PDB file of C-alpha atoms and ligand atoms in Angstrom:
ATOM      1  CA  MET A  30      -6.518 -33.285  56.654  1.00  0.00           C
ATOM      2  CA  LEU A  31      -6.883 -29.597  56.935  1.00  0.00           C
ATOM      3  CA  CYS A  32     -10.265 -28.825  58.374  1.00  0.00           C
ATOM      4  CA  ARG A  33     -11.523 -25.180  57.824  1.00  0.00           C
ATOM      5  CA  ILE A  34     -14.078 -24.226  60.427  1.00  0.00           C
ATOM      6  CA  VAL A  35     -16.606 -21.576  59.290  1.00  0.00           C
ATOM      7  CA  GLY A  36     -19.168 -20.147  61.606  1.00  0.00           C
ATOM      8  CA  ALA A  37     -22.628 -19.366  60.159  1.00  0.00           C
ATOM      9  CA  PRO A  38     -24.671 -17.986  63.067  1.00  0.00           C
ATOM     10  CA  VAL A  39     -28.008 -17.655  61.313  1.00  0.00           C
ATOM     11  CA  GLN A  40     -31.247 -17.983  62.979  1.00  0.00           C
ATOM     12  CA  ASP A  41     -33.642 -16.103  60.818  1.00  0.00           C
ATOM     13  CA  GLY A  42     -34.377 -19.001  58.746  1.00  0.00           C
ATOM     14  CA  ALA A  43     -35.867 -21.000  61.509  1.00  0.00           C
ATOM     15  CA  GLY A  44     -39.177 -20.548  63.230  1.00  0.00           C
ATOM     16  CA  ARG A  45     -37.621 -19.660  66.523  1.00  0.00           C
ATOM     17  CA  MET A  46     -34.620 -17.986  67.881  1.00  0.00           C
ATOM     18  CA  GLY A  47     -31.548 -19.897  69.224  1.00  0.00           C
ATOM     19  CA  CYS A  48     -29.607 -21.378  66.212  1.00  0.00           C
ATOM     20  CA  GLU A  49     -27.326 -18.079  66.266  1.00  0.00           C
ATOM     21  CA  MET A  50     -25.724 -19.896  69.314  1.00  0.00           C
ATOM     22  CA  GLY A  51     -24.885 -22.997  67.324  1.00  0.00           C
ATOM     23  CA  PRO A  52     -21.399 -22.369  66.361  1.00  0.00           C
ATOM     24  CA  SER A  53     -20.472 -21.438  70.045  1.00  0.00           C
ATOM     25  CA  ALA A  54     -22.025 -24.623  71.374  1.00  0.00           C
ATOM     26  CA  LEU A  55     -20.361 -26.778  68.928  1.00  0.00           C
ATOM     27  CA  ARG A  56     -17.035 -25.138  69.803  1.00  0.00           C
ATOM     28  CA  THR A  57     -17.896 -25.522  73.445  1.00  0.00           C
ATOM     29  CA  ALA A  58     -18.567 -29.280  73.037  1.00  0.00           C
ATOM     30  CA  GLY A  59     -15.002 -29.723  71.788  1.00  0.00           C
ATOM     31  CA  LEU A  60     -15.138 -29.693  68.074  1.00  0.00           C
ATOM     32  CA  VAL A  61     -11.718 -28.357  67.489  1.00  0.00           C
ATOM     33  CA  ALA A  62      -9.947 -30.576  69.989  1.00  0.00           C
ATOM     34  CA  ALA A  63     -11.826 -33.736  68.776  1.00  0.00           C
ATOM     35  CA  LEU A  64     -10.441 -32.940  65.272  1.00  0.00           C
ATOM     36  CA  ARG A  65      -6.922 -32.344  66.494  1.00  0.00           C
ATOM     37  CA  GLU A  66      -6.995 -35.622  68.596  1.00  0.00           C
ATOM     38  CA  LEU A  67      -7.680 -37.393  65.235  1.00  0.00           C
ATOM     39  CA  GLY A  68      -4.501 -35.916  63.646  1.00  0.00           C
ATOM     40  CA  HIS A  69      -6.182 -33.231  61.618  1.00  0.00           C
ATOM     41  CA  GLU A  70      -4.976 -29.657  61.138  1.00  0.00           C
ATOM     42  CA  VAL A  71      -7.683 -27.269  62.132  1.00  0.00           C
ATOM     43  CA  GLU A  72      -8.028 -23.725  60.859  1.00  0.00           C
ATOM     44  CA  ASP A  73     -10.726 -21.680  62.410  1.00  0.00           C
ATOM     45  CA  LEU A  74     -11.851 -19.100  59.783  1.00  0.00           C
ATOM     46  CA  GLY A  75     -14.264 -17.512  62.309  1.00  0.00           C
ATOM     47  CA  ALA A  76     -17.776 -16.432  61.672  1.00  0.00           C
ATOM     48  CA  VAL A  77     -19.306 -15.064  58.557  1.00  0.00           C
ATOM     49  CA  GLN A  78     -20.698 -11.496  59.213  1.00  0.00           C
ATOM     50  CA  PRO A  79     -24.237 -10.676  58.427  1.00  0.00           C
ATOM     51  CA  ALA A  80     -24.605  -8.338  55.498  1.00  0.00           C
ATOM     52  CA  ALA A  81     -27.234  -5.623  55.055  1.00  0.00           C
ATOM     53  CA  PRO A  82     -30.668  -7.146  54.336  1.00  0.00           C
ATOM     54  CA  ARG A  83     -31.440  -7.146  50.604  1.00  0.00           C
ATOM     55  CA  PRO A  84     -34.544  -5.043  49.919  1.00  0.00           C
ATOM     56  CA  VAL A  85     -36.568  -7.855  48.309  1.00  0.00           C
ATOM     57  CA  VAL A  86     -40.310  -8.168  48.348  1.00  0.00           C
ATOM     58  CA  HIS A  87     -42.250 -11.236  47.440  1.00  0.00           C
ATOM     59  CA  GLY A  88     -45.758 -12.000  46.677  1.00  0.00           C
ATOM     60  CA  ASN A  89     -45.940 -15.029  49.270  1.00  0.00           C
ATOM     61  CA  VAL A  90     -46.884 -13.070  52.424  1.00  0.00           C
ATOM     62  CA  ALA A  91     -46.003 -16.022  54.593  1.00  0.00           C
ATOM     63  CA  LEU A  92     -42.230 -15.708  53.872  1.00  0.00           C
ATOM     64  CA  LYS A  93     -40.243 -14.664  56.902  1.00  0.00           C
ATOM     65  CA  ALA A  94     -36.953 -12.669  56.909  1.00  0.00           C
ATOM     66  CA  LEU A  95     -36.533 -12.871  53.066  1.00  0.00           C
ATOM     67  CA  PRO A  96     -34.243  -9.793  52.920  1.00  0.00           C
ATOM     68  CA  GLU A  97     -32.077 -11.256  55.727  1.00  0.00           C
ATOM     69  CA  ILE A  98     -31.602 -14.652  54.431  1.00  0.00           C
ATOM     70  CA  SER A  99     -31.074 -13.511  50.812  1.00  0.00           C
ATOM     71  CA  ALA A 100     -28.289 -11.415  52.254  1.00  0.00           C
ATOM     72  CA  TRP A 101     -26.702 -14.063  54.402  1.00  0.00           C
ATOM     73  CA  THR A 102     -27.022 -16.480  51.384  1.00  0.00           C
ATOM     74  CA  ALA A 103     -24.698 -14.226  49.280  1.00  0.00           C
ATOM     75  CA  VAL A 104     -22.107 -13.824  51.933  1.00  0.00           C
ATOM     76  CA  ILE A 105     -22.128 -17.511  52.913  1.00  0.00           C
ATOM     77  CA  ALA A 106     -21.869 -18.489  49.228  1.00  0.00           C
ATOM     78  CA  GLU A 107     -18.684 -16.327  48.923  1.00  0.00           C
ATOM     79  CA  ARG A 108     -17.210 -17.637  52.031  1.00  0.00           C
ATOM     80  CA  ALA A 109     -18.039 -21.188  51.135  1.00  0.00           C
ATOM     81  CA  TYR A 110     -16.311 -20.748  47.845  1.00  0.00           C
ATOM     82  CA  GLN A 111     -13.265 -19.201  49.356  1.00  0.00           C
ATOM     83  CA  ALA A 112     -13.042 -21.886  52.183  1.00  0.00           C
ATOM     84  CA  SER A 113     -13.214 -24.741  49.613  1.00  0.00           C
ATOM     85  CA  ASP A 114     -10.036 -23.834  47.682  1.00  0.00           C
ATOM     86  CA  SER A 115      -8.133 -26.299  49.901  1.00  0.00           C
ATOM     87  CA  GLY A 116      -8.725 -28.733  52.784  1.00  0.00           C
ATOM     88  CA  MET A 117     -12.145 -29.746  54.101  1.00  0.00           C
ATOM     89  CA  PRO A 118     -14.682 -26.892  54.987  1.00  0.00           C
ATOM     90  CA  ILE A 119     -16.858 -27.564  57.966  1.00  0.00           C
ATOM     91  CA  PHE A 120     -19.825 -25.043  58.172  1.00  0.00           C
ATOM     92  CA  LEU A 121     -21.226 -24.531  61.660  1.00  0.00           C
ATOM     93  CA  GLY A 122     -24.956 -23.451  61.555  1.00  0.00           C
ATOM     94  CA  GLY A 123     -26.939 -21.688  62.037  1.00  0.00           C
ATOM     95  CA  ASP A 124     -30.299 -22.950  60.801  1.00  0.00           C
ATOM     96  CA  HIS A 125     -30.456 -25.036  57.646  1.00  0.00           C
ATOM     97  CA  SER A 126     -30.904 -21.874  55.384  1.00  0.00           C
ATOM     98  CA  ILE A 127     -27.025 -21.499  55.666  1.00  0.00           C
ATOM     99  CA  SER A 128     -26.854 -24.495  53.140  1.00  0.00           C
ATOM    100  CA  ALA A 129     -28.399 -22.213  50.395  1.00  0.00           C
ATOM    101  CA  GLY A 130     -25.038 -20.428  50.689  1.00  0.00           C
ATOM    102  CA  THR A 131     -22.769 -23.297  51.277  1.00  0.00           C
ATOM    103  CA  LEU A 132     -24.073 -25.284  48.361  1.00  0.00           C
ATOM    104  CA  ALA A 133     -23.926 -22.252  46.140  1.00  0.00           C
ATOM    105  CA  GLY A 134     -20.363 -21.738  46.850  1.00  0.00           C
ATOM    106  CA  LEU A 135     -19.495 -25.388  46.716  1.00  0.00           C
ATOM    107  CA  ALA A 136     -21.192 -25.877  43.329  1.00  0.00           C
ATOM    108  CA  ARG A 137     -19.310 -22.978  41.907  1.00  0.00           C
ATOM    109  CA  ARG A 138     -16.016 -24.512  43.213  1.00  0.00           C
ATOM    110  CA  ALA A 139     -16.976 -28.022  41.753  1.00  0.00           C
ATOM    111  CA  ALA A 140     -17.970 -26.511  38.413  1.00  0.00           C
ATOM    112  CA  GLU A 141     -14.597 -24.732  38.194  1.00  0.00           C
ATOM    113  CA  ARG A 142     -12.909 -27.997  38.974  1.00  0.00           C
ATOM    114  CA  ARG A 143     -14.989 -29.869  36.530  1.00  0.00           C
ATOM    115  CA  ARG A 144     -15.935 -32.304  39.045  1.00  0.00           C
ATOM    116  CA  PRO A 145     -19.595 -33.334  39.832  1.00  0.00           C
ATOM    117  CA  LEU A 146     -21.012 -32.288  43.290  1.00  0.00           C
ATOM    118  CA  PHE A 147     -23.001 -34.826  45.017  1.00  0.00           C
ATOM    119  CA  VAL A 148     -25.077 -33.923  48.110  1.00  0.00           C
ATOM    120  CA  LEU A 149     -25.941 -36.265  51.033  1.00  0.00           C
ATOM    121  CA  TRP A 150     -28.887 -34.571  52.819  1.00  0.00           C
ATOM    122  CA  LEU A 151     -29.266 -36.061  56.211  1.00  0.00           C
ATOM    123  CA  ASP A 152     -32.542 -34.620  57.631  1.00  0.00           C
ATOM    124  CA  ALA A 153     -36.066 -35.400  58.815  1.00  0.00           C
ATOM    125  CA  HIS A 154     -37.088 -32.925  56.135  1.00  0.00           C
ATOM    126  CA  PRO A 155     -36.118 -32.454  52.439  1.00  0.00           C
ATOM    127  CA  ASP A 156     -36.062 -28.510  52.622  1.00  0.00           C
ATOM    128  CA  PHE A 157     -37.261 -28.528  49.084  1.00  0.00           C
ATOM    129  CA  HIS A 158     -39.951 -25.916  49.150  1.00  0.00           C
ATOM    130  CA  THR A 159     -39.600 -22.969  46.861  1.00  0.00           C
ATOM    131  CA  LEU A 160     -40.385 -19.333  47.858  1.00  0.00           C
ATOM    132  CA  ASP A 161     -43.947 -19.947  46.334  1.00  0.00           C
ATOM    133  CA  THR A 162     -44.663 -23.358  47.910  1.00  0.00           C
ATOM    134  CA  THR A 163     -43.668 -22.789  51.533  1.00  0.00           C
ATOM    135  CA  SER A 164     -46.701 -22.208  53.791  1.00  0.00           C
ATOM    136  CA  SER A 165     -44.656 -21.944  56.995  1.00  0.00           C
ATOM    137  CA  GLY A 166     -42.553 -19.173  55.416  1.00  0.00           C
ATOM    138  CA  ASN A 167     -39.509 -20.391  57.272  1.00  0.00           C
ATOM    139  CA  LEU A 168     -36.607 -20.240  54.877  1.00  0.00           C
ATOM    140  CA  HIS A 169     -34.681 -23.076  56.372  1.00  0.00           C
ATOM    141  CA  GLY A 170     -37.368 -25.149  54.319  1.00  0.00           C
ATOM    142  CA  VAL A 171     -36.000 -24.058  50.993  1.00  0.00           C
ATOM    143  CA  PRO A 172     -32.189 -24.328  50.546  1.00  0.00           C
ATOM    144  CA  LEU A 173     -32.034 -27.728  48.764  1.00  0.00           C
ATOM    145  CA  ALA A 174     -34.547 -26.567  46.126  1.00  0.00           C
ATOM    146  CA  TYR A 175     -32.644 -23.427  45.645  1.00  0.00           C
ATOM    147  CA  ALA A 176     -29.316 -24.980  45.264  1.00  0.00           C
ATOM    148  CA  ALA A 177     -30.853 -27.538  42.806  1.00  0.00           C
ATOM    149  CA  GLY A 178     -32.167 -24.862  40.572  1.00  0.00           C
ATOM    150  CA  GLN A 179     -35.879 -25.064  41.299  1.00  0.00           C
ATOM    151  CA  PRO A 180     -37.840 -22.179  39.852  1.00  0.00           C
ATOM    152  CA  GLY A 181     -38.783 -19.010  41.421  1.00  0.00           C
ATOM    153  CA  PHE A 182     -35.658 -17.892  43.357  1.00  0.00           C
ATOM    154  CA  SER A 183     -34.439 -15.558  40.558  1.00  0.00           C
ATOM    155  CA  GLY A 184     -34.528 -11.958  41.852  1.00  0.00           C
ATOM    156  CA  TYR A 185     -34.991 -13.006  45.450  1.00  0.00           C
ATOM    157  CA  PHE A 186     -31.898 -14.992  46.296  1.00  0.00           C
ATOM    158  CA  PRO A 187     -28.544 -14.494  44.659  1.00  0.00           C
ATOM    159  CA  ASP A 188     -28.320 -15.950  41.152  1.00  0.00           C
ATOM    160  CA  LEU A 189     -26.378 -19.338  41.109  1.00  0.00           C
ATOM    161  CA  PRO A 190     -23.258 -19.572  39.107  1.00  0.00           C
ATOM    162  CA  ALA A 191     -23.700 -23.228  39.124  1.00  0.00           C
ATOM    163  CA  THR A 192     -26.491 -25.567  40.513  1.00  0.00           C
ATOM    164  CA  VAL A 193     -26.479 -28.979  42.067  1.00  0.00           C
ATOM    165  CA  ASP A 194     -27.856 -31.587  39.606  1.00  0.00           C
ATOM    166  CA  PRO A 195     -30.948 -32.954  41.603  1.00  0.00           C
ATOM    167  CA  LYS A 196     -30.003 -36.431  40.277  1.00  0.00           C
ATOM    168  CA  ARG A 197     -26.854 -36.163  42.278  1.00  0.00           C
ATOM    169  CA  ILE A 198     -28.694 -35.558  45.644  1.00  0.00           C
ATOM    170  CA  CYS A 199     -29.715 -38.237  48.121  1.00  0.00           C
ATOM    171  CA  ALA A 200     -31.965 -37.418  51.046  1.00  0.00           C
ATOM    172  CA  LEU A 201     -31.775 -39.901  53.852  1.00  0.00           C
ATOM    173  CA  GLY A 202     -33.841 -40.002  56.993  1.00  0.00           C
ATOM    174  CA  LEU A 203     -36.958 -38.098  55.676  1.00  0.00           C
ATOM    175  CA  ARG A 204     -40.146 -38.408  57.737  1.00  0.00           C
ATOM    176  CA  SER A 205     -41.838 -35.087  57.275  1.00  0.00           C
ATOM    177  CA  VAL A 206     -42.441 -34.126  53.704  1.00  0.00           C
ATOM    178  CA  ASP A 207     -44.947 -31.544  52.568  1.00  0.00           C
ATOM    179  CA  PRO A 208     -47.153 -32.364  49.479  1.00  0.00           C
ATOM    180  CA  ALA A 209     -45.543 -29.772  47.179  1.00  0.00           C
ATOM    181  CA  GLU A 210     -42.199 -31.046  48.305  1.00  0.00           C
ATOM    182  CA  ARG A 211     -43.064 -34.649  47.539  1.00  0.00           C
ATOM    183  CA  ARG A 212     -44.107 -33.696  43.979  1.00  0.00           C
ATOM    184  CA  ALA A 213     -41.102 -31.661  43.406  1.00  0.00           C
ATOM    185  CA  LEU A 214     -38.501 -34.204  44.695  1.00  0.00           C
ATOM    186  CA  ALA A 215     -40.047 -36.933  42.443  1.00  0.00           C
ATOM    187  CA  GLU A 216     -40.095 -34.767  39.333  1.00  0.00           C
ATOM    188  CA  ALA A 217     -36.552 -33.488  39.835  1.00  0.00           C
ATOM    189  CA  GLY A 218     -35.351 -37.143  40.369  1.00  0.00           C
ATOM    190  CA  VAL A 219     -33.690 -36.632  43.799  1.00  0.00           C
ATOM    191  CA  THR A 220     -32.987 -39.953  45.502  1.00  0.00           C
ATOM    192  CA  VAL A 221     -35.234 -40.190  48.583  1.00  0.00           C
ATOM    193  CA  HIS A 222     -34.564 -42.685  51.335  1.00  0.00           C
ATOM    194  CA  ASP A 223     -37.265 -42.088  53.983  1.00  0.00           C
ATOM    195  CA  MET A 224     -37.372 -43.667  57.339  1.00  0.00           C
ATOM    196  CA  ARG A 225     -39.546 -46.448  55.897  1.00  0.00           C
ATOM    197  CA  ALA A 226     -36.612 -47.400  53.595  1.00  0.00           C
ATOM    198  CA  VAL A 227     -34.243 -47.285  56.481  1.00  0.00           C
ATOM    199  CA  ASP A 228     -36.524 -49.534  58.499  1.00  0.00           C
ATOM    200  CA  GLU A 229     -36.858 -51.965  55.518  1.00  0.00           C
ATOM    201  CA  HIS A 230     -33.210 -52.169  54.411  1.00  0.00           C
ATOM    202  CA  GLY A 231     -31.105 -50.503  56.941  1.00  0.00           C
ATOM    203  CA  VAL A 232     -28.979 -47.445  56.456  1.00  0.00           C
ATOM    204  CA  ALA A 233     -25.884 -49.394  55.131  1.00  0.00           C
ATOM    205  CA  PRO A 234     -27.104 -50.679  51.646  1.00  0.00           C
ATOM    206  CA  LEU A 235     -29.029 -47.384  50.933  1.00  0.00           C
ATOM    207  CA  LEU A 236     -25.791 -45.316  51.667  1.00  0.00           C
ATOM    208  CA  ARG A 237     -23.399 -47.771  49.969  1.00  0.00           C
ATOM    209  CA  ALA A 238     -25.348 -47.572  46.761  1.00  0.00           C
ATOM    210  CA  PHE A 239     -24.997 -43.790  46.790  1.00  0.00           C
ATOM    211  CA  LEU A 240     -21.375 -43.895  47.712  1.00  0.00           C
ATOM    212  CA  GLU A 241     -20.795 -46.149  44.730  1.00  0.00           C
ATOM    213  CA  ARG A 242     -22.345 -43.611  42.400  1.00  0.00           C
ATOM    214  CA  VAL A 243     -20.198 -40.678  43.805  1.00  0.00           C
ATOM    215  CA  ALA A 244     -17.079 -42.992  43.414  1.00  0.00           C
ATOM    216  CA  ALA A 245     -17.988 -43.965  39.916  1.00  0.00           C
ATOM    217  CA  GLU A 246     -18.259 -40.349  38.876  1.00  0.00           C
ATOM    218  CA  ASP A 247     -15.162 -39.245  40.830  1.00  0.00           C
ATOM    219  CA  GLY A 248     -17.551 -36.778  42.490  1.00  0.00           C
ATOM    220  CA  LEU A 249     -17.013 -34.321  45.404  1.00  0.00           C
ATOM    221  CA  LEU A 250     -19.531 -35.125  48.145  1.00  0.00           C
ATOM    222  CA  HIS A 251     -21.046 -32.572  50.431  1.00  0.00           C
ATOM    223  CA  VAL A 252     -22.705 -33.825  53.507  1.00  0.00           C
ATOM    224  CA  SER A 253     -25.432 -31.735  55.211  1.00  0.00           C
ATOM    225  CA  LEU A 254     -26.408 -32.927  58.695  1.00  0.00           C
ATOM    226  CA  ASP A 255     -29.522 -31.491  60.243  1.00  0.00           C
ATOM    227  CA  VAL A 256     -29.798 -32.155  63.983  1.00  0.00           C
ATOM    228  CA  ASP A 257     -33.351 -33.455  63.408  1.00  0.00           C
ATOM    229  CA  PHE A 258     -32.012 -36.294  61.239  1.00  0.00           C
ATOM    230  CA  LEU A 259     -31.527 -37.864  64.674  1.00  0.00           C
ATOM    231  CA  ASP A 260     -34.155 -39.155  66.877  1.00  0.00           C
ATOM    232  CA  PRO A 261     -35.285 -36.464  69.316  1.00  0.00           C
ATOM    233  CA  SER A 262     -34.768 -38.800  72.252  1.00  0.00           C
ATOM    234  CA  ILE A 263     -30.968 -38.437  71.643  1.00  0.00           C
ATOM    235  CA  ALA A 264     -30.890 -34.962  70.011  1.00  0.00           C
ATOM    236  CA  PRO A 265     -33.477 -32.681  71.710  1.00  0.00           C
ATOM    237  CA  ALA A 266     -31.807 -29.374  70.781  1.00  0.00           C
ATOM    238  CA  VAL A 267     -33.692 -28.476  67.470  1.00  0.00           C
ATOM    239  CA  GLY A 268     -36.797 -26.482  66.831  1.00  0.00           C
ATOM    240  CA  THR A 269     -38.327 -28.906  64.524  1.00  0.00           C
ATOM    241  CA  THR A 270     -38.103 -32.280  66.211  1.00  0.00           C
ATOM    242  CA  VAL A 271     -39.947 -35.189  64.477  1.00  0.00           C
ATOM    243  CA  PRO A 272     -40.320 -38.744  66.249  1.00  0.00           C
ATOM    244  CA  GLY A 273     -38.830 -41.708  64.660  1.00  0.00           C
ATOM    245  CA  GLY A 274     -35.381 -40.526  63.574  1.00  0.00           C
ATOM    246  CA  ALA A 275     -32.038 -42.160  63.156  1.00  0.00           C
ATOM    247  CA  THR A 276     -30.731 -43.864  66.242  1.00  0.00           C
ATOM    248  CA  PHE A 277     -27.381 -43.346  67.788  1.00  0.00           C
ATOM    249  CA  ARG A 278     -25.978 -46.486  66.053  1.00  0.00           C
ATOM    250  CA  GLU A 279     -27.406 -45.669  62.735  1.00  0.00           C
ATOM    251  CA  ALA A 280     -26.117 -42.215  62.779  1.00  0.00           C
ATOM    252  CA  HIS A 281     -22.598 -43.254  63.740  1.00  0.00           C
ATOM    253  CA  LEU A 282     -22.527 -46.097  60.965  1.00  0.00           C
ATOM    254  CA  VAL A 283     -23.492 -43.426  58.429  1.00  0.00           C
ATOM    255  CA  MET A 284     -20.571 -41.309  59.605  1.00  0.00           C
ATOM    256  CA  GLU A 285     -18.124 -44.237  59.593  1.00  0.00           C
ATOM    257  CA  MET A 286     -19.067 -45.484  56.149  1.00  0.00           C
ATOM    258  CA  LEU A 287     -18.640 -41.732  54.884  1.00  0.00           C
ATOM    259  CA  SER A 288     -15.320 -41.776  56.608  1.00  0.00           C
ATOM    260  CA  ASP A 289     -14.112 -45.037  54.958  1.00  0.00           C
ATOM    261  CA  SER A 290     -15.200 -43.907  51.573  1.00  0.00           C
ATOM    262  CA  GLY A 291     -12.873 -41.034  51.617  1.00  0.00           C
ATOM    263  CA  LEU A 292     -15.287 -39.098  49.352  1.00  0.00           C
ATOM    264  CA  VAL A 293     -16.613 -36.338  51.629  1.00  0.00           C
ATOM    265  CA  ALA A 294     -15.222 -32.853  50.751  1.00  0.00           C
ATOM    266  CA  SER A 295     -17.153 -30.681  52.906  1.00  0.00           C
ATOM    267  CA  LEU A 296     -19.722 -30.721  55.844  1.00  0.00           C
ATOM    268  CA  ASP A 297     -22.637 -28.657  57.155  1.00  0.00           C
ATOM    269  CA  LEU A 298     -23.625 -29.026  60.917  1.00  0.00           C
ATOM    270  CA  VAL A 299     -27.023 -27.234  61.055  1.00  0.00           C
ATOM    271  CA  GLU A 300     -30.083 -26.636  63.264  1.00  0.00           C
ATOM    272  CA  LEU A 301     -28.403 -26.929  66.540  1.00  0.00           C
ATOM    273  CA  ASN A 302     -30.486 -24.838  68.992  1.00  0.00           C
ATOM    274  CA  PRO A 303     -28.424 -24.663  72.179  1.00  0.00           C
ATOM    275  CA  PHE A 304     -31.335 -22.983  74.112  1.00  0.00           C
ATOM    276  CA  LEU A 305     -33.362 -26.186  73.685  1.00  0.00           C
ATOM    277  CA  ASP A 306     -30.476 -28.694  74.640  1.00  0.00           C
ATOM    278  CA  GLU A 307     -30.002 -30.673  77.856  1.00  0.00           C
ATOM    279  CA  ARG A 308     -26.612 -30.091  79.432  1.00  0.00           C
ATOM    280  CA  GLY A 309     -25.074 -29.993  75.943  1.00  0.00           C
ATOM    281  CA  ARG A 310     -25.905 -33.479  74.940  1.00  0.00           C
ATOM    282  CA  THR A 311     -27.010 -32.639  71.467  1.00  0.00           C
ATOM    283  CA  ALA A 312     -23.934 -30.411  70.819  1.00  0.00           C
ATOM    284  CA  THR A 313     -21.691 -33.235  72.185  1.00  0.00           C
ATOM    285  CA  LEU A 314     -23.501 -35.833  69.831  1.00  0.00           C
ATOM    286  CA  MET A 315     -22.910 -33.746  66.786  1.00  0.00           C
ATOM    287  CA  VAL A 316     -19.240 -33.394  67.755  1.00  0.00           C
ATOM    288  CA  ASP A 317     -18.966 -37.131  68.178  1.00  0.00           C
ATOM    289  CA  LEU A 318     -20.744 -37.752  64.785  1.00  0.00           C
ATOM    290  CA  THR A 319     -18.350 -35.401  63.198  1.00  0.00           C
ATOM    291  CA  ALA A 320     -15.419 -37.268  64.931  1.00  0.00           C
ATOM    292  CA  SER A 321     -16.777 -40.599  63.290  1.00  0.00           C
ATOM    293  CA  LEU A 322     -16.858 -38.849  60.062  1.00  0.00           C
ATOM    294  CA  MET A 323     -13.329 -37.742  60.384  1.00  0.00           C
ATOM    295  CA  GLY A 324     -11.875 -40.970  61.355  1.00  0.00           C
ATOM    296  CA  ARG A 325     -12.631 -41.883  64.980  1.00  0.00           C
ATOM    297  CA  ARG A 326     -13.115 -45.760  65.183  1.00  0.00           C
ATOM    298  CA  ILE A 327     -13.902 -48.334  67.749  1.00  0.00           C
ATOM    299  CA  MET A 328     -11.543 -50.777  66.244  1.00  0.00           C
ATOM    300  CA  ASP A 329      -9.542 -50.768  62.889  1.00  0.00           C
ATOM    301  CA  ARG A 330     -11.349 -52.436  60.050  1.00  0.00           C
ATOM    302  CA  PRO A 331      -9.455 -55.005  58.019  1.00  0.00           C
ATOM    303  CA  THR A 332     -10.163 -53.094  54.814  1.00  0.00           C
ATOM    304  CA  ARG A 333     -10.951 -49.469  53.993  1.00  0.00           C
ATOM    305  CA  SER A 334     -13.965 -49.620  51.860  1.00  0.00           C
ATOM    306  CA  PHE A 335     -17.690 -48.935  51.864  1.00  0.00           C
TER     307      PHE A 335
HETATM  308  N1  LIG B   1     -41.365 -28.400  55.710  1.00  0.00           N
HETATM  309  C1  LIG B   1     -41.416 -27.579  56.873  1.00  0.00           C
HETATM  310  C2  LIG B   1     -41.467 -26.063  56.459  1.00  0.00           C
HETATM  311  O1  LIG B   1     -41.335 -25.817  55.389  1.00  0.00           O
HETATM  312  C3  LIG B   1     -40.213 -27.866  57.826  1.00  0.00           C
HETATM  313  C4  LIG B   1     -38.972 -27.408  57.415  1.00  0.00           C
HETATM  314  C5  LIG B   1     -37.971 -27.850  58.370  1.00  0.00           C
HETATM  315  N2  LIG B   1     -36.582 -27.540  57.948  1.00  0.00           N
HETATM  316  C6  LIG B   1     -35.489 -27.468  58.784  1.00  0.00           C
HETATM  317  N3  LIG B   1     -34.308 -27.159  58.224  1.00  0.00           N
HETATM  318  N4  LIG B   1     -35.478 -27.883  60.001  1.00  0.00           N
HETATM  319  O2  LIG B   1     -41.724 -25.322  57.462  1.00  0.00           O
HETATM  320 MN1  LIG B   2     -33.172 -29.306  57.324  1.00  0.00          MN
HETATM  321 MN1  LIG B   3     -34.978 -30.881  59.382  1.00  0.00          MN
HETATM  322 MN1  LIG B   4     -43.406 -26.681  54.612  1.00  0.00          MN
END
């Protein structure tokens, strides 16, 4: 597989600085070597360059860095569209606002190919606020709503050539959902498996059911992995830690099942804040999870299935 690495050093969407260093930390933790060891070809497309802030003003005074994130979204969308013309793009965040761009570009690509785009959102949070409902004003809290065509982004974020059907989104690992997001997720028909569901059923059957849907529609699957999907005890390098996250074993199982499915077309690695890390352990874990997704195994399995 040709892996195409795209750096997106964005930090203005998070409440604190540091995610700008994410791509460097993932590279330092050995991402490229890990992929090559698994037999993949790696093409490093370098970093997306920030564009001039777009002069947009919004009535929600809580919003932070809207001109900057709006500009980043446009350039990341274009880069994601280009990078997805062959191979598997891997986007290195950057805070989760980069997914406004990656999803915009990937949705455009999928529409062009007449393939349905599915999204697996691995996160403590759904990031399903609109510009009107966010009260923190941190724009890493809005990318999934934007890409899913929720109202109120027009004129502020770039117009979307194609949206992601909310019914083709599965959010797994949620444990911090704001009231406005809860309502919007339910109304839009997003599949939500919160940590309560993980506790009750385990990750495997929840993920398997979603993968079966992707396969049945011959979909393209995008995986968006937020560091805070993971429990803070194993992944401290994130500004928005929430207790009770995925364990080491659960996270690797998710990645291995995704690998076995053969359905994953693109990946975001987001919210890594190296300033908050402990001797690189979170960056290393994110690289190891990526390796599991890209085929690293403890033992060969008798069958390749999910
Ligand atoms: N819902 C909260 C907010 O809107 C938290 C969002 C956290 N998002 C993230 N990508 N870490 O501020
Ligand atoms: Mn997130
Ligand atoms: Mn999160
Ligand atoms: Mn919020």
